């Protein structure tokens, strides 16, 4: 059975009326432009205000990328607005590392690791929580996280 993807699986309509999403940022280029090297590629959580009448979108907030924390997850991940705090929960779920410990894009064969972070919805955003799920020294393939949710009763 093939899963049918829906826009709601990838983009969240926030209480502010904006769209929040996780931009994996694979190579930061569309053909025929040259793709970025994996060491320069970056992911980010990003929010857009949409003007349906003018048919325009404007970036109003982001976490990650140039000038902020650099991270890159070439597959899976998500961003959610937290209703009680207004913070953003980011599942940076598909990180890859080669045998030398360098950032990678080779999903099959390299070591997977992931993290969940919570950041303030401010400019600049501040990290308030971070959980890393990493591989051991045994050379196992590791972990990836597709989605996460904050359970308010736990912390």
Tab-separated table of C-alpha atoms in Angstrom:
chain	number	residue	atom	x	y	z
A	1	UNK	CA	0.000	0.000	0.000
A	2	UNK	CA	1.345	3.437	-0.939
A	3	UNK	CA	0.787	6.302	1.498
A	4	UNK	CA	-0.861	9.316	-0.075
A	5	UNK	CA	0.833	12.486	1.178
A	6	UNK	CA	-1.329	15.434	2.094
A	7	UNK	CA	-0.266	19.024	2.579
A	8	UNK	CA	-1.268	18.735	6.262
A	9	UNK	CA	1.474	16.089	6.671
A	10	UNK	CA	4.139	18.662	5.849
A	11	UNK	CA	2.798	22.150	6.602
A	12	UNK	CA	1.042	23.538	9.671
A	13	UNK	CA	-1.414	26.425	9.703
A	14	UNK	CA	-0.452	28.301	12.878
A	15	UNK	CA	-2.727	30.236	15.260
A	16	UNK	CA	-1.124	33.353	13.739
A	17	UNK	CA	-2.614	32.422	10.346
A	18	UNK	CA	0.811	31.661	8.876
A	19	UNK	CA	2.251	28.478	7.407
A	20	UNK	CA	5.022	26.707	9.331
A	21	UNK	CA	7.122	23.963	7.768
A	22	UNK	CA	10.436	22.145	7.914
A	23	UNK	CA	12.552	22.902	4.860
A	24	UNK	CA	15.036	20.042	4.411
A	25	UNK	CA	16.982	22.230	1.986
A	26	UNK	CA	18.365	19.473	-0.161
A	27	UNK	CA	21.234	21.033	-2.138
A	28	UNK	CA	19.561	24.506	-2.123
A	29	UNK	CA	19.242	24.477	-5.913
A	30	UNK	CA	16.766	23.513	-8.592
A	31	UNK	CA	18.092	22.123	-11.879
A	32	UNK	CA	19.824	23.359	-13.949
A	33	UNK	CA	21.590	25.318	-11.168
A	34	UNK	CA	24.517	23.571	-9.485
A	35	UNK	CA	23.615	22.009	-6.139
A	36	UNK	CA	25.388	22.978	-2.930
A	37	UNK	CA	27.998	20.686	-1.476
A	38	UNK	CA	26.669	18.646	1.452
A	39	UNK	CA	28.969	20.587	3.810
A	40	UNK	CA	27.178	23.827	2.836
A	41	UNK	CA	23.616	22.438	2.669
A	42	UNK	CA	21.313	23.408	5.524
A	43	UNK	CA	17.824	22.764	6.813
A	44	UNK	CA	15.547	25.138	8.706
A	45	UNK	CA	12.143	25.570	10.266
A	46	UNK	CA	10.493	28.420	8.378
A	47	UNK	CA	7.237	30.367	8.611
A	48	UNK	CA	5.475	32.265	5.835
A	49	UNK	CA	2.666	34.801	5.797
A	50	UNK	CA	0.412	34.228	2.794
A	51	UNK	CA	-1.551	36.984	1.050
A	52	UNK	CA	-4.102	35.042	-0.978
A	53	UNK	CA	-5.452	38.129	-2.764
A	54	UNK	CA	-2.036	39.319	-3.932
A	55	UNK	CA	-0.899	35.686	-4.370
A	56	UNK	CA	2.327	36.332	-2.467
A	57	UNK	CA	4.214	34.693	0.382
A	58	UNK	CA	6.653	36.424	2.727
A	59	UNK	CA	9.046	34.719	5.146
A	60	UNK	CA	8.296	36.017	8.649
A	61	UNK	CA	10.401	33.709	10.861
A	62	UNK	CA	13.041	30.979	10.651
A	63	UNK	CA	15.362	28.872	12.743
A	64	UNK	CA	18.482	27.484	11.118
A	65	UNK	CA	20.546	28.350	8.101
A	66	UNK	CA	22.841	31.220	7.314
A	67	UNK	CA	23.517	33.432	10.318
A	68	UNK	CA	21.907	30.964	12.738
A	69	UNK	CA	22.571	27.410	13.874
A	70	UNK	CA	23.720	25.295	10.910
A	71	UNK	CA	22.153	21.833	10.624
A	72	UNK	CA	21.125	19.571	7.758
A	73	UNK	CA	18.598	16.740	7.642
A	74	UNK	CA	18.227	15.583	4.026
A	75	UNK	CA	15.175	13.439	4.795
A	76	UNK	CA	12.154	13.409	7.145
A	77	UNK	CA	11.656	16.062	9.891
A	78	UNK	CA	8.933	18.529	10.913
A	79	UNK	CA	8.149	21.779	12.723
A	80	UNK	CA	5.153	22.430	15.005
A	81	UNK	CA	3.847	25.507	16.769
A	82	UNK	CA	3.211	24.796	20.456
A	83	UNK	CA	-0.144	26.241	21.549
A	84	UNK	CA	0.652	26.820	25.244
A	85	UNK	CA	3.954	28.669	24.813
A	86	UNK	CA	4.016	29.815	21.189
A	87	UNK	CA	7.411	28.117	20.897
A	88	UNK	CA	8.342	25.932	17.930
A	89	UNK	CA	9.104	22.211	18.307
A	90	UNK	CA	11.516	21.090	15.586
A	91	UNK	CA	12.130	17.453	14.746
A	92	UNK	CA	15.526	17.499	13.082
A	93	UNK	CA	15.018	13.851	12.335
A	94	UNK	CA	17.242	12.666	9.500
A	95	UNK	CA	20.829	13.642	10.268
A	96	UNK	CA	23.612	11.670	8.601
A	97	UNK	CA	27.285	11.228	9.405
A	98	UNK	CA	29.945	9.352	7.407
A	99	UNK	CA	32.577	7.098	9.004
A	100	UNK	CA	34.859	10.111	9.549
A	101	UNK	CA	32.094	11.994	11.416
A	102	UNK	CA	31.416	14.520	8.627
A	103	UNK	CA	27.938	15.670	7.578
A	104	UNK	CA	26.629	13.374	4.853
A	105	UNK	CA	23.733	12.883	2.430
A	106	UNK	CA	24.115	9.130	1.880
A	107	UNK	CA	20.911	7.779	3.449
A	108	UNK	CA	21.784	4.135	2.824
A	109	UNK	CA	25.122	3.262	4.348
A	110	UNK	CA	25.988	6.183	6.599
A	111	UNK	CA	25.135	6.583	10.278
A	112	UNK	CA	21.793	8.152	11.200
A	113	UNK	CA	21.127	10.364	14.178
A	114	UNK	CA	18.390	12.807	15.106
A	115	UNK	CA	17.319	15.434	17.577
A	116	UNK	CA	14.255	17.255	18.820
A	117	UNK	CA	14.626	20.906	19.799
A	118	UNK	CA	12.273	23.562	21.098
A	119	UNK	CA	12.992	27.189	20.272
A	120	UNK	CA	11.261	30.440	21.094
A	121	UNK	CA	9.213	32.157	18.417
A	122	UNK	CA	11.354	35.281	18.700
A	123	UNK	CA	13.926	37.136	16.648
A	124	UNK	CA	16.461	35.741	17.190
A	125	UNK	CA	15.041	32.401	18.393
A	126	UNK	CA	16.516	30.892	21.554
A	127	UNK	CA	16.868	27.153	22.142
A	128	UNK	CA	15.032	26.057	25.315
A	129	UNK	CA	15.141	22.262	24.966
A	130	UNK	CA	17.240	19.728	23.067
A	131	UNK	CA	17.148	15.927	22.898
A	132	UNK	CA	19.689	14.064	20.752
A	133	UNK	CA	19.254	10.437	19.672
A	134	UNK	CA	22.596	9.163	18.395
A	135	UNK	CA	24.325	5.923	17.494
A	136	UNK	CA	26.701	4.069	19.707
A	137	UNK	CA	30.310	3.246	18.958
A	138	UNK	CA	29.292	-0.202	17.700
A	139	UNK	CA	28.895	1.022	14.107
A	140	UNK	CA	25.137	0.445	14.004
A	141	UNK	CA	23.158	2.357	11.421
A	142	UNK	CA	21.467	4.533	14.046
A	143	UNK	CA	18.179	6.364	14.400
A	144	UNK	CA	15.846	8.676	12.527
A	145	UNK	CA	12.754	10.469	13.863
A	146	UNK	CA	9.841	11.321	11.615
A	147	UNK	CA	7.666	13.306	14.054
A	148	UNK	CA	7.601	14.349	17.686
A	149	UNK	CA	5.060	15.855	20.039
A	150	UNK	CA	5.512	17.722	23.292
A	151	UNK	CA	3.675	16.084	26.155
A	152	UNK	CA	3.014	18.933	28.559
A	153	UNK	CA	2.667	16.705	31.634
A	154	UNK	CA	6.214	15.350	31.346
A	155	UNK	CA	8.198	18.565	31.731
